[in-house]
Short mmCIF file of C-alpha atoms in Angstrom, two decimals:
data_model
loop_
_atom_site.label_atom_id
_atom_site.label_comp_id
_atom_site.label_asym_id
_atom_site.label_seq_id
_atom_site.Cartn_x
_atom_site.Cartn_y
_atom_site.Cartn_z
CA MET A 1 -42.97 -6.81 14.36
CA ARG A 2 -44.97 -3.57 14.83
CA TRP A 3 -45.45 -1.65 17.45
CA ARG A 4 -47.97 0.69 18.51
CA ASP A 5 -47.20 4.47 19.17
CA ARG A 6 -48.42 7.99 18.52
CA ARG A 7 -48.39 7.63 14.62
CA GLY A 8 -50.73 4.93 14.53
CA TRP A 9 -49.17 2.13 14.06
CA SER A 10 -50.82 -1.21 14.45
CA GLU A 11 -49.54 -3.26 17.62
CA ARG A 12 -48.34 -7.28 17.71
CA PRO A 13 -51.92 -9.26 16.93
CA ARG A 14 -52.80 -10.79 20.15
CA ARG A 15 -51.92 -14.35 20.67
CA PRO A 16 -55.29 -16.58 21.01
CA ALA A 17 -56.45 -17.59 24.48
CA ALA A 18 -55.42 -21.14 25.18
CA ARG A 19 -58.52 -23.92 26.50
CA LYS A 20 -58.30 -25.36 29.70
CA LEU A 21 -57.91 -29.11 29.31
CA THR A 22 -60.16 -31.85 31.76
CA ALA A 23 -57.95 -34.72 31.98
CA THR A 24 -60.25 -36.68 29.80
CA ASP A 25 -59.81 -33.81 26.96
CA LYS A 26 -56.63 -33.95 27.12
CA ASP A 27 -56.40 -38.00 26.84
CA LYS A 28 -58.81 -38.56 24.08
CA LEU A 29 -56.41 -34.94 22.15
CA SER A 30 -53.11 -37.18 23.02
CA GLU A 31 -55.12 -40.34 21.37
CA ALA A 32 -56.09 -38.20 18.66
CA LEU A 33 -52.47 -36.42 17.92
CA GLY A 34 -51.26 -40.78 18.45
CA ALA A 35 -53.20 -41.15 15.53
CA ALA A 36 -52.45 -38.24 13.30
CA ILE A 37 -48.69 -38.82 13.77
CA ALA A 38 -49.05 -42.35 12.96
CA GLN A 39 -50.59 -41.54 9.60
CA SER A 40 -47.08 -39.77 8.74
CA PRO A 41 -43.79 -41.55 7.19
CA VAL A 42 -41.36 -39.07 8.30
CA LEU A 43 -42.74 -38.23 11.77
CA SER A 44 -43.63 -41.91 12.51
CA TYR A 45 -39.59 -42.63 11.50
CA PHE A 46 -38.27 -39.68 14.18
CA LYS A 47 -40.21 -41.29 16.69
CA VAL A 48 -42.25 -38.17 17.24
CA GLU A 49 -44.52 -38.11 20.60
CA ALA A 50 -46.62 -35.15 21.16
CA ARG A 51 -46.00 -35.46 25.45
CA ALA A 52 -48.56 -33.00 27.53
CA LEU A 53 -47.21 -30.14 29.64
CA ARG A 54 -49.09 -27.63 31.46
CA GLY A 55 -52.55 -28.19 29.31
CA ARG A 56 -50.20 -28.06 25.84
CA PHE A 57 -48.54 -30.32 23.64
CA TYR A 58 -44.85 -30.70 22.96
CA LEU A 59 -43.76 -32.72 19.68
CA ASP A 60 -40.96 -34.37 20.73
CA TRP A 61 -38.35 -36.40 18.01
CA GLN A 62 -35.53 -38.48 18.01
CA ARG A 63 -32.44 -37.49 16.27
CA ASN A 64 -31.11 -40.67 15.84
CA PRO A 65 -33.99 -43.10 15.45
CA GLU A 66 -32.24 -45.75 14.09
CA GLY A 67 -29.01 -45.78 16.78
CA ALA A 68 -28.73 -46.53 20.28
CA ASP A 69 -28.95 -42.84 21.02
CA ALA A 70 -32.00 -41.64 22.41
CA GLU A 71 -31.19 -38.04 22.51
CA SER A 72 -34.45 -36.20 21.66
CA ASP A 73 -35.27 -32.76 21.12
CA THR A 74 -38.65 -30.66 20.18
CA TRP A 75 -39.73 -29.65 16.95
CA GLY A 76 -42.80 -27.46 18.10
CA ARG A 77 -46.09 -27.45 20.54
CA LEU A 78 -49.51 -27.95 20.42
CA THR A 79 -51.44 -25.13 22.53
CA PRO A 80 -55.81 -26.10 22.39
CA LEU A 81 -57.22 -22.51 21.74
CA ALA A 82 -60.32 -21.31 23.58
CA GLU A 83 -61.85 -19.46 20.59
CA GLU A 84 -62.11 -22.15 18.46
CA ARG A 85 -63.35 -25.62 20.27
CA GLY A 86 -61.33 -28.64 18.95
CA ALA A 87 -58.91 -26.23 16.99
CA LEU A 88 -55.12 -26.01 17.67
CA LEU A 89 -52.32 -23.60 17.79
CA LEU A 90 -48.87 -24.81 16.39
CA GLU A 91 -45.86 -23.06 17.17
CA VAL A 92 -42.07 -23.17 16.47
CA GLU A 93 -39.56 -21.94 19.36
CA TYR A 94 -37.45 -19.48 17.34
CA ARG A 95 -35.40 -18.10 20.16
CA LYS A 96 -34.69 -19.49 23.84
CA GLY A 97 -39.15 -19.14 25.20
CA ARG A 98 -39.90 -17.08 22.01
CA TRP A 99 -42.66 -18.74 20.46
CA SER A 100 -43.79 -18.01 16.14
CA ALA A 101 -47.20 -19.43 15.09
CA VAL A 102 -46.95 -21.50 11.97
CA ALA A 103 -51.10 -23.08 11.57
CA GLN A 104 -54.09 -23.12 13.09
CA GLY A 105 -56.47 -25.74 12.81
CA SER A 106 -57.89 -29.23 13.60
CA VAL A 107 -55.80 -32.27 14.98
CA GLU A 108 -55.03 -33.29 11.22
CA GLU A 109 -54.75 -29.93 10.02
CA VAL A 110 -51.50 -28.90 12.30
CA ILE A 111 -49.79 -32.31 12.30
CA ASP A 112 -49.74 -32.05 8.54
CA ALA A 113 -48.55 -28.60 8.88
CA ALA A 114 -45.37 -30.89 10.67
CA ALA A 115 -45.51 -33.78 8.62
CA CYS A 116 -45.55 -31.47 5.19
CA ASP A 117 -42.80 -29.28 6.12
CA GLN A 118 -40.71 -27.86 2.84
CA ARG A 119 -38.81 -24.84 4.14
CA GLY A 120 -36.33 -26.59 7.34
CA THR A 121 -39.34 -25.10 9.88
CA PHE A 122 -39.04 -28.27 11.58
CA HIS A 123 -37.39 -30.50 8.91
CA ALA A 124 -37.88 -29.52 5.45
CA LEU A 125 -38.73 -33.17 4.35
CA GLY A 126 -41.96 -32.73 3.46
CA SER A 127 -41.42 -33.34 0.25
CA VAL A 128 -40.36 -36.78 1.12
CA GLU A 129 -43.34 -36.66 3.03
CA ILE A 130 -46.18 -36.42 0.31
CA ALA A 131 -44.27 -39.07 -2.08
CA LEU A 132 -44.19 -41.65 0.66
CA ARG A 133 -47.92 -40.34 1.58
CA LYS A 134 -49.03 -40.67 -2.23
CA ALA A 135 -47.62 -44.03 -2.82
CA GLY A 136 -49.38 -45.46 -0.15
CA LYS A 137 -46.55 -48.35 0.90
CA GLY A 138 -44.61 -47.19 4.05
CA LEU A 139 -41.32 -45.12 4.80
CA VAL A 140 -40.21 -47.14 1.31
CA ARG A 141 -37.76 -46.18 -1.09
CA LEU A 142 -39.01 -45.12 -4.65
CA PRO A 143 -37.66 -45.78 -7.93
CA ILE A 144 -35.32 -42.69 -9.35
CA LYS A 145 -33.74 -42.05 -12.44
CA GLN A 146 -31.20 -39.45 -13.14
CA GLU A 147 -31.88 -38.00 -16.86
CA GLU A 148 -28.85 -37.09 -19.54
CA ASP A 149 -29.26 -33.46 -18.14
CA GLY A 150 -28.56 -34.26 -14.43
CA ARG A 151 -32.35 -33.35 -13.48
CA PHE A 152 -33.32 -36.64 -11.54
CA VAL A 153 -36.73 -38.06 -11.53
CA TYR A 154 -39.28 -40.53 -10.65
CA SER A 155 -39.05 -43.50 -12.89
CA GLN A 156 -42.61 -43.84 -12.85
CA SER A 157 -44.06 -40.13 -12.89
CA GLY A 158 -40.97 -38.11 -14.35
CA LYS A 159 -41.19 -35.43 -11.85
CA ARG A 160 -38.18 -33.84 -10.95
CA CYS A 161 -37.33 -34.04 -7.37
CA THR A 162 -35.94 -32.56 -4.58
CA VAL A 163 -32.52 -32.89 -2.76
CA GLN A 164 -34.53 -34.14 -0.27
CA GLU A 165 -35.67 -37.28 -2.42
CA VAL A 166 -32.70 -37.55 -4.16
CA LEU A 167 -30.91 -38.00 -1.29
CA PHE A 168 -33.29 -40.16 0.79
CA HIS A 169 -34.67 -42.10 -2.45
CA TYR A 170 -31.86 -42.46 -4.93
CA PHE A 171 -28.70 -42.51 -3.05
CA GLY A 172 -30.12 -44.07 -0.04
CA VAL A 173 -28.95 -41.30 2.65
CA PRO A 174 -30.88 -41.66 6.21
CA LEU A 175 -33.51 -39.29 6.95
CA ALA A 176 -31.72 -38.75 10.00
CA VAL A 177 -28.90 -37.44 8.30
CA VAL A 178 -30.88 -36.05 5.14
CA VAL A 179 -32.00 -33.38 7.60
CA GLU A 180 -28.67 -31.90 7.95
CA PRO A 181 -27.44 -29.64 8.62
CA ARG A 182 -30.58 -28.45 11.10
CA HIS A 183 -29.74 -24.92 11.22
CA TRP A 184 -29.33 -24.21 7.97
CA TYR A 185 -32.56 -25.58 7.35
CA ALA A 186 -33.49 -23.69 9.97
CA ARG A 187 -33.08 -20.50 7.86
CA HIS A 188 -34.18 -21.91 5.02
CA ARG A 189 -31.73 -22.26 2.94
CA THR A 190 -32.02 -23.42 -0.46
CA PRO A 191 -30.01 -27.02 -1.01
CA TYR A 192 -28.26 -27.44 -4.80
CA ILE A 193 -26.61 -30.88 -5.77
CA VAL A 194 -23.22 -29.94 -7.08
CA GLU A 195 -21.86 -32.94 -7.36
CA CYS A 196 -22.15 -36.51 -6.83
CA SER A 197 -19.60 -39.47 -7.26
CA GLY A 198 -19.55 -42.53 -9.17
CA ASP A 199 -20.44 -45.26 -6.74
CA GLY A 200 -22.90 -43.03 -4.94
CA HIS A 201 -21.36 -42.28 -1.30
CA ARG A 202 -20.33 -39.07 -1.92
CA VAL A 203 -22.86 -36.06 -2.56
CA LEU A 204 -21.71 -32.69 -2.84
CA VAL A 205 -24.33 -30.20 -1.88
CA ARG A 206 -24.73 -26.74 -1.93
CA PHE A 207 -27.13 -24.71 0.42
CA MET A 208 -27.96 -20.97 -0.40
CA ALA A 209 -29.95 -18.20 0.95
CA THR A 210 -31.06 -14.57 -0.01
CA GLY A 211 -30.32 -11.73 2.01
CA TRP A 212 -32.19 -8.63 2.67
CA SER A 213 -29.98 -6.60 0.78
CA GLY A 214 -30.58 -9.22 -2.38
CA GLU A 215 -27.09 -10.95 -1.75
CA THR A 216 -26.63 -14.17 -1.99
CA PHE A 217 -24.56 -16.34 0.53
CA GLY A 218 -24.84 -19.88 1.94
CA GLY A 219 -22.43 -22.73 2.90
CA THR A 220 -21.23 -26.60 1.81
CA CYS A 221 -22.05 -30.40 2.97
CA LEU A 222 -20.67 -33.58 1.85
CA TYR A 223 -22.79 -36.67 2.37
CA LEU A 224 -20.22 -39.47 2.55
CA CYS A 225 -20.89 -42.75 3.03
CA CYS A 226 -18.10 -44.91 5.05
CA GLU A 227 -18.22 -48.01 6.09
CA GLY A 228 -21.96 -48.71 5.62
CA ARG A 229 -22.75 -45.44 7.25
CA TRP A 230 -23.63 -42.32 5.91
CA GLY A 231 -22.73 -38.93 7.17
CA ALA A 232 -23.19 -35.30 7.08
CA TYR A 233 -20.34 -32.83 7.14
CA THR A 234 -19.92 -29.08 6.79
CA ILE A 235 -16.98 -28.00 4.25
CA LYS A 236 -15.13 -24.61 4.53
CA PRO A 237 -15.75 -22.71 1.73
CA SER A 238 -12.27 -22.62 0.16
CA GLU A 239 -12.47 -26.44 0.29
CA SER A 240 -15.62 -27.04 -1.25
CA ARG A 241 -15.07 -26.73 -5.04
CA ASN A 242 -15.77 -30.29 -5.57
CA ILE A 243 -15.56 -33.33 -4.12
CA ALA A 244 -12.33 -34.44 -3.69
CA ALA A 245 -11.55 -31.32 -1.94
CA ALA A 246 -13.97 -31.66 0.40
CA GLU A 247 -12.97 -35.07 1.56
CA ALA A 248 -9.27 -34.05 1.46
CA TRP A 249 -9.64 -31.51 3.62
CA LEU A 250 -12.01 -33.63 6.52
CA VAL A 251 -9.88 -36.63 5.96
CA LYS A 252 -7.03 -33.62 6.69
CA ARG A 253 -9.01 -32.75 9.90
CA LYS A 254 -10.12 -36.09 11.41
CA TRP A 255 -13.17 -35.80 9.91
CA ARG A 256 -13.85 -32.89 12.46
CA PRO A 257 -16.51 -30.62 10.34
CA TRP A 258 -16.29 -26.93 9.40
#
C-alpha cells in the first residue's frame, strides 16, 4: 500500500462504486449466482450459497458438509458494480472488516475465480476443480498411479498431480479435510508430500513458504484415517521427521494437534 504525500507517491486505488439493486435485480442475480455455483463440483460439495445482505452477496460455505455439524463460514463477498453493469467485484476478508479484491467480471468469471482457486485464498482446491470439470463426471475420484520415482500422475494422461489431487483421488481424503490446515493455505504455504504409509491411511505433508528475506519456513501436517474417518493434525516441528514419530506424538497428546 502506498500513501500520497508531498514526495508525489500515488494514493491507494479507489474502490469501485457499488450499484444499487432493485428487488428484481437482486432476485435475478441470486438465481444466476446459484446456477454458476451449481456448475462447480468443489463449491457444490461445500454447499456454497450466495447470501444477499445490504446490496452485496456473501459466499457462505459449510465446514463439514458430510457431517451433522452445520457450522458455516464466509469465503468472500460479491459487490455489483455501478460503472460496468452486470460486473461483480469478488473480495476476500483478510482482516476483520478489511477486504481485498480478488477478481472482477461477470457472474461466471467471479465464481470461476473462487472455484478454481489454487493459492489458498479460498480453499486451494483449484486443481481438483479443474480436473473434475474436465472429466465431466461430477465429484467422482479419478484414477491416479504412483510412478517408480515416487511421483503421482493421472493414469490416463500421465499429468503430474498436486498434493490436493493426490489426497483426494488417490488416498480418498474428503475435501473437507484436504482444505486443512486452513490458516496455512490462507497464508499461501505450498504443500509437499514427505511420506506415505503402506496401507494408505497416513500421509505426512510439509507446508513451506518463503519470507521477505528469502528464508524458508513452514510446518507439518499428518493426514490420518482412523476407523474410517480422516483427520488433519498439525505436528510439533521436533516430532515431524516421519509418520511414526508424528503419530506417536499425537497418541501421547491424546490426538491434540500442535
